[in-house]
Structures are given as C-alpha cells and as structure tokens.
PDB file of C-alpha atoms in Angstrom:
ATOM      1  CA  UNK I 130     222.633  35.944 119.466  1.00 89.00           C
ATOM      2  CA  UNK I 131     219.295  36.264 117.916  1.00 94.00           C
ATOM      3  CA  UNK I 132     216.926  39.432 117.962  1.00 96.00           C
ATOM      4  CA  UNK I 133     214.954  38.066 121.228  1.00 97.00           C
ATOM      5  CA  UNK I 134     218.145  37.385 122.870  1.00 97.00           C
ATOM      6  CA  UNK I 135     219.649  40.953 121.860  1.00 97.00           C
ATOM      7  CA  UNK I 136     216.449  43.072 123.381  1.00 98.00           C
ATOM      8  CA  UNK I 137     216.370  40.641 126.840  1.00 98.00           C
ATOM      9  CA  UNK I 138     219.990  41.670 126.828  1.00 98.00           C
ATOM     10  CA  UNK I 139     219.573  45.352 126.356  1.00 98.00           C
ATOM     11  CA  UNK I 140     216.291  45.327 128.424  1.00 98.00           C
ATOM     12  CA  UNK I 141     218.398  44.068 131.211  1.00 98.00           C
ATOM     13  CA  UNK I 142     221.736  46.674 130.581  1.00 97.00           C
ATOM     14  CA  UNK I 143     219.723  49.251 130.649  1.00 96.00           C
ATOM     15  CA  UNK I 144     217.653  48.609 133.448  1.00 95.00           C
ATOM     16  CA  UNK I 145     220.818  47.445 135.691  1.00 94.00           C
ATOM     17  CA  UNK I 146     222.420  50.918 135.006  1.00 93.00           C
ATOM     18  CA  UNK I 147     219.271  52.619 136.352  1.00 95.00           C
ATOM     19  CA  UNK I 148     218.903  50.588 139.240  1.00 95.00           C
ATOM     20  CA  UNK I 149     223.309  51.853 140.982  1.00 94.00           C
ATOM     21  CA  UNK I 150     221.602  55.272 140.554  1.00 96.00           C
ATOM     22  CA  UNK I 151     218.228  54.836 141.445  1.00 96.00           C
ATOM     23  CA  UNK I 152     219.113  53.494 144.737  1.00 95.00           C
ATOM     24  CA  UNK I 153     221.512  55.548 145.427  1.00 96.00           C
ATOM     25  CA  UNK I 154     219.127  58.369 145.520  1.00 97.00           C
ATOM     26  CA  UNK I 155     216.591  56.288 147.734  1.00 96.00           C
ATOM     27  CA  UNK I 156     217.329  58.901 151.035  1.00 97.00           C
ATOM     28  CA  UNK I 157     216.349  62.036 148.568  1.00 97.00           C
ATOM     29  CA  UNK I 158     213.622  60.833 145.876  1.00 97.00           C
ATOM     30  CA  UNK I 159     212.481  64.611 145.432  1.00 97.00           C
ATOM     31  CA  UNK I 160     215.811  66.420 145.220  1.00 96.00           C
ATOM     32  CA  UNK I 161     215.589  67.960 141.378  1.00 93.00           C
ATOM     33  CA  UNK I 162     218.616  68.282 138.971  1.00 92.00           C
ATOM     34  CA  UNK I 163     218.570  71.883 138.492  1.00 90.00           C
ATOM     35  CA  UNK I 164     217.396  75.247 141.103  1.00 89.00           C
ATOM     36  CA  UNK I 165     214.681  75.502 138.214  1.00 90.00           C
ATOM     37  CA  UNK I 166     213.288  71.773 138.982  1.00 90.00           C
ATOM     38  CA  UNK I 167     213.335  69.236 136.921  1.00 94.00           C
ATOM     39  CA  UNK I 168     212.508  65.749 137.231  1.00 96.00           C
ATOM     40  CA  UNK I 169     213.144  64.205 140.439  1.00 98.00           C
ATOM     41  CA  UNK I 170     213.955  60.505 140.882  1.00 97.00           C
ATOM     42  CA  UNK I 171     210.783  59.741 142.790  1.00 98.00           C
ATOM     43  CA  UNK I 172     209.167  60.533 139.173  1.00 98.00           C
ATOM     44  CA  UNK I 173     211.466  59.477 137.296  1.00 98.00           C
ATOM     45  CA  UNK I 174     211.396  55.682 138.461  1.00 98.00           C
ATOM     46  CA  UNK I 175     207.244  55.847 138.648  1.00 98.00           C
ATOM     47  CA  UNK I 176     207.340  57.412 134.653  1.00 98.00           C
ATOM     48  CA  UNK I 177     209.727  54.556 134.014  1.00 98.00           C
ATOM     49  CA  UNK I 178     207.369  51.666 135.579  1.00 98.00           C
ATOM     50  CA  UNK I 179     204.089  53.020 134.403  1.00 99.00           C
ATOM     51  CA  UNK I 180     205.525  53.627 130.953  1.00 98.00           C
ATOM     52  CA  UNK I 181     206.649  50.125 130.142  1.00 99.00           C
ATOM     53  CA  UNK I 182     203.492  49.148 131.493  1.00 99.00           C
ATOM     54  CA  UNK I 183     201.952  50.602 129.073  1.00 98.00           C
ATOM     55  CA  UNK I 184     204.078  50.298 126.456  1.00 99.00           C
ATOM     56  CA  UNK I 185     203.407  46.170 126.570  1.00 99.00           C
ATOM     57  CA  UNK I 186     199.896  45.925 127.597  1.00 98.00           C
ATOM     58  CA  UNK I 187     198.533  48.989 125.406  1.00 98.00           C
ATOM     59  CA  UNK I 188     200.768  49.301 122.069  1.00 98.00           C
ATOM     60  CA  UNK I 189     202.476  45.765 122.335  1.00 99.00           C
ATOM     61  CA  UNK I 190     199.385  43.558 122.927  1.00 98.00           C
ATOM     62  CA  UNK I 191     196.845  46.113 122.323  1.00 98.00           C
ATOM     63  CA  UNK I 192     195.038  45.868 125.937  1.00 97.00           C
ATOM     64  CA  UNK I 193     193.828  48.720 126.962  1.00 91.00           C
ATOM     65  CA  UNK I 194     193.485  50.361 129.770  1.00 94.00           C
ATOM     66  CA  UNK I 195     196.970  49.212 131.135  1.00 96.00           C
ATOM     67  CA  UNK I 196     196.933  47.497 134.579  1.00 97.00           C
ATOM     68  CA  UNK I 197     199.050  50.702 135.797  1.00 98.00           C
ATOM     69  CA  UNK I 198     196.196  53.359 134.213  1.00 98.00           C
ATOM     70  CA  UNK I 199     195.402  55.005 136.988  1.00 98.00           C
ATOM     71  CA  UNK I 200     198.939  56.460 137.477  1.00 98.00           C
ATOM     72  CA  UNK I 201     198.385  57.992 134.326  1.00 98.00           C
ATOM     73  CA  UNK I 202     198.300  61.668 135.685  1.00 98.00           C
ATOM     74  CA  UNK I 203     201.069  61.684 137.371  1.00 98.00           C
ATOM     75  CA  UNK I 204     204.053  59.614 135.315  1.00 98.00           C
ATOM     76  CA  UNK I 205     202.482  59.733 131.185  1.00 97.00           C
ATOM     77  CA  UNK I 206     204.480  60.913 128.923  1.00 94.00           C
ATOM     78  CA  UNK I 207     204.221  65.321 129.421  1.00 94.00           C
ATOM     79  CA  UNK I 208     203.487  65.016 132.963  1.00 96.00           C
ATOM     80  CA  UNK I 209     204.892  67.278 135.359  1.00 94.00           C
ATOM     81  CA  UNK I 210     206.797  66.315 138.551  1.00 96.00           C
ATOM     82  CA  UNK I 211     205.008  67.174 142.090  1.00 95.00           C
ATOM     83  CA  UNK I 212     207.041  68.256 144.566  1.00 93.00           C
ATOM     84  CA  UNK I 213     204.968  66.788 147.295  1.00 95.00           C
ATOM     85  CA  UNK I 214     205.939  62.882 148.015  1.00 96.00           C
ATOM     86  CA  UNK I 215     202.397  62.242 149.272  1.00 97.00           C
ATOM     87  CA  UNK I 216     201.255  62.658 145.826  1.00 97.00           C
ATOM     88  CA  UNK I 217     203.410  59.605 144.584  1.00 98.00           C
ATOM     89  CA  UNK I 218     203.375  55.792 145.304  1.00 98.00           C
ATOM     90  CA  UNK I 219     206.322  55.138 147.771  1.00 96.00           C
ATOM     91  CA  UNK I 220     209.910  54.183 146.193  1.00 96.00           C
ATOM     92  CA  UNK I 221     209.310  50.702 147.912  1.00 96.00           C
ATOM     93  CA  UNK I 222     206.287  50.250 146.189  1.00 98.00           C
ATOM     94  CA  UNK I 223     207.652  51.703 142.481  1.00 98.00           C
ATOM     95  CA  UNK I 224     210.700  49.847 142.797  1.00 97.00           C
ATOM     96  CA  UNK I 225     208.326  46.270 143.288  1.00 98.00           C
ATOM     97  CA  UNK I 226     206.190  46.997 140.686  1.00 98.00           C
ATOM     98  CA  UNK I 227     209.115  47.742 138.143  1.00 97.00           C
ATOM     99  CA  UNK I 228     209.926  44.040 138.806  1.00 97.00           C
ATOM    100  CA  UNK I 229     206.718  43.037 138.566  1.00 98.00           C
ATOM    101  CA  UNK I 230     206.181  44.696 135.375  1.00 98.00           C
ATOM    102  CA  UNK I 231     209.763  43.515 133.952  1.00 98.00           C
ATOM    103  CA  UNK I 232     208.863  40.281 134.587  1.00 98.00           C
ATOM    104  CA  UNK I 233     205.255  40.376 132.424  1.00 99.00           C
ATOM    105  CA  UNK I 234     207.869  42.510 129.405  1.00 99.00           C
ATOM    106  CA  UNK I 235     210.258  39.247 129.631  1.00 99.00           C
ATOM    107  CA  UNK I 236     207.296  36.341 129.628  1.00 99.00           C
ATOM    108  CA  UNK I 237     205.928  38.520 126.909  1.00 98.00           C
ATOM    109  CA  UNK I 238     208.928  38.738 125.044  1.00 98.00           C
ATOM    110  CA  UNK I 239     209.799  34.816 125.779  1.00 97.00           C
ATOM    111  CA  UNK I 240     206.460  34.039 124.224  1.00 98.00           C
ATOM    112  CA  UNK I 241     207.412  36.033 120.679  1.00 98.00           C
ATOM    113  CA  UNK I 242     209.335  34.491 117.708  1.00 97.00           C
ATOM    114  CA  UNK I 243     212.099  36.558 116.236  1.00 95.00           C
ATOM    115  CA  UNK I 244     209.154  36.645 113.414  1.00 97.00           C
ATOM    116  CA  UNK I 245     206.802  37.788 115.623  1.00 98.00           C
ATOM    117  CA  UNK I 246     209.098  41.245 116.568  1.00 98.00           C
ATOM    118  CA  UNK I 247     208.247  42.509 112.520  1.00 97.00           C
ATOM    119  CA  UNK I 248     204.762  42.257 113.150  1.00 98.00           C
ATOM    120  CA  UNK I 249     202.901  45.977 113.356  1.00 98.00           C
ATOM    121  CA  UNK I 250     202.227  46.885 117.320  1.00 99.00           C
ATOM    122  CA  UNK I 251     198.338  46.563 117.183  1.00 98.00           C
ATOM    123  CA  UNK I 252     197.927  49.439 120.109  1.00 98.00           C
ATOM    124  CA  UNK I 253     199.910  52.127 118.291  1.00 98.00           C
ATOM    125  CA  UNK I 254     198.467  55.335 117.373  1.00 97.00           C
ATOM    126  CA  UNK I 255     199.525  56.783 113.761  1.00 97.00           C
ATOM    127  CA  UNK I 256     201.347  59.190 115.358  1.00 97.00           C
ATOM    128  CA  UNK I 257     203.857  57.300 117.052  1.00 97.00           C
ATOM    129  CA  UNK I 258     204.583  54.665 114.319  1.00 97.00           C
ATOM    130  CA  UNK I 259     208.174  55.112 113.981  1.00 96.00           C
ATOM    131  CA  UNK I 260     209.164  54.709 117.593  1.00 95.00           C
ATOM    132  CA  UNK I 261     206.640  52.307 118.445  1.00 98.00           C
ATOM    133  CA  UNK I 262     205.243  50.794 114.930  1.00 98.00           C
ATOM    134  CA  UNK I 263     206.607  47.199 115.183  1.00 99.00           C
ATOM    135  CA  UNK I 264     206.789  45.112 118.564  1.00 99.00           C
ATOM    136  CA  UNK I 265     210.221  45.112 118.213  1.00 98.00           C
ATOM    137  CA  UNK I 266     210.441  49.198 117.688  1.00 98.00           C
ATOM    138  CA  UNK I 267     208.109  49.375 120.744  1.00 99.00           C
ATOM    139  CA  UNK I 268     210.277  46.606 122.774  1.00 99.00           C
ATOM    140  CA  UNK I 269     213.535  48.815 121.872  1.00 98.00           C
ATOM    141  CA  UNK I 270     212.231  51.932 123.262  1.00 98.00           C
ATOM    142  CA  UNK I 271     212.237  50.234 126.560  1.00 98.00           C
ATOM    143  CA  UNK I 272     216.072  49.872 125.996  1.00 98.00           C
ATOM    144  CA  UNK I 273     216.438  53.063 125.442  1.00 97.00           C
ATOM    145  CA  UNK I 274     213.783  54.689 127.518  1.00 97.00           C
ATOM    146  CA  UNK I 275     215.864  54.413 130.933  1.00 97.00           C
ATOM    147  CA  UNK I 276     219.037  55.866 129.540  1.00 94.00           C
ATOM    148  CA  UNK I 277     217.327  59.010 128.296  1.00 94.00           C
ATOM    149  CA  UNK I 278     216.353  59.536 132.287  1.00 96.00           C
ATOM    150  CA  UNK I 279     219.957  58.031 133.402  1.00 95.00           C
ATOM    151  CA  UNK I 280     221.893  61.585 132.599  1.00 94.00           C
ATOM    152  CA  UNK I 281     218.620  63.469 134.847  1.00 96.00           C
ATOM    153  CA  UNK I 282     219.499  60.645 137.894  1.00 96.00           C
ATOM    154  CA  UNK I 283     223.199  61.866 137.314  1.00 95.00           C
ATOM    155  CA  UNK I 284     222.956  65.440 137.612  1.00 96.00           C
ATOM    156  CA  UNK I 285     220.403  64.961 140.743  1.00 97.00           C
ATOM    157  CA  UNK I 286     223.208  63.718 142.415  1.00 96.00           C
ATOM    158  CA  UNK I 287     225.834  66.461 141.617  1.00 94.00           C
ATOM    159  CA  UNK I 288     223.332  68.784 142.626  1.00 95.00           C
ATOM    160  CA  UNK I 289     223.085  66.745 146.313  1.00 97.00           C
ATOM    161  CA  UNK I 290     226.813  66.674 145.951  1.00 96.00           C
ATOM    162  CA  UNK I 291     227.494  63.226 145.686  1.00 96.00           C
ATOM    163  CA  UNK I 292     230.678  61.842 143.864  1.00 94.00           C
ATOM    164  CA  UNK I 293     230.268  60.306 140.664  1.00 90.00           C
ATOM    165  CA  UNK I 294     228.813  56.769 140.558  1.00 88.00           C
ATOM    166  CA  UNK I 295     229.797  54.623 137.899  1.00 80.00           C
ATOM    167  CA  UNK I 296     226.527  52.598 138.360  1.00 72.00           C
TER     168      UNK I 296
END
C-alpha cells in the first residue's frame, strides 16, 4: 500500500465510523452530551464538512475563501454550538455536502503523487505548521479530525439513552 492509498483508506475508516453514529442521531441533531451543553451532532457534522472544506481548498491548494466560507461563523474551529436548529443548514443538506466535499478531498488526493504529499501546504499559517505543514500532515488531520468528535456523538447518545452502537 503506498502513502496515497493509506490516507484514501483512513479518509474512508474514519468517515464510515462517523456516518453508524451520525445517523443514528438524525431524529435528535441538538440533543448535547452533557446537562452543561456541549456539542451537539447537528454541529458537529456541519464543523466536520466545513472544516475539510477548508482544510483542501484553503491550506491544501491555497484557495481562499473556501467554497463553504460563509459557514464560517457557525462551524470554524472555536465556534460555539447554537441551540436553535434554524440557525444551522438542515442534516439533509450537511450530510450532501459532506459527500460532495469528500468527493473534491479524493479527486484532489487522486491527482497527488506520493511525492507530491512532502510538499509544504501553501495555505498554512505559521502557526499551524505541525498539524497542517505538509499536504500530507494537512490530509491526515482529516483522518483524524472525525474521531476526535466520534467519542462527543457517543456520549450524545447515552445521554438520549440509547444502547451502545458499535458503528
């Protein structure tokens, strides 16, 4: 298995793992984790889509603004969750762009050598070098990206009560 091979492959794990949870939680996308909040699925699958989106259009081919932009305020990276749905794009709608985006990560990734992955990600800031620095740094942290939200989908549902979900 080459490099290119080994990030489609985790790109696609990952992403399968989310998806058992992510519609299993399709009848309550605002229940939080926690009494004290925390982030509910609804936000959690829009931070998802609009991050990858900008992970490949802004730091990966250094386009910016990213096509998803304008969902900036309400899924970046510090963001806090609403707890009003009307303030969100429907589920219907996040879960079709997340395969539209997926499928511009994997034609961009299709289109790279395993040479190519060294090469420095043109639209990173200083600051965020070591996760992002190389493509193939900022292609990983869309591996691992949806299994730092996974554990926050899993306690949303022990919180609605739901038996565990080996997703």
């Amino acid at each position: 298995m080459n490099t290119i091979d080994f990030i489609r492959f985790g790109l696609g794990a990952s992403r399968g793992s989310m998806m058992g949870l992510v519609n299993d939680l399709r009848d309550a996308p605002m229940a939080q984790p926690t009494v004290n909040g925390g982030n509910h699925a609804l936000w959690i699958l829009g931070h998802l889509v609009y991050t990858e989106d900008f992970v490949v259009h802004t730091i990966i081919l250094g386009r910016d603004p990213s096509p998803l932009h304008a969902w900036s305020p309400l899924f970046r990276f510090g963001t806090e969750p609403k707890t009003d749905p009307a303030a969100y794009p429907d589920y219907d709608e996040l879960l079709a762009k997340w395969e539209e985006v997926r499928a511009f990560t994997l034609a961009t990734l299709d289109s790279m050598t395993d040479e190519d992955l060294d090469k420095p990600a043109p639209g990173c800031p200083e600051e965020w070098k070591g996760w992002f620095g190389t493509i193939a740094k900022a292609l990983n942290s869309q591996i691992i990206h949806p299994t730092m939200h996974y554990g926050q989908l899993t306690d949303i549902r022990r919180s609605l009560g739901r038996p565990v979900l080996m997703a």
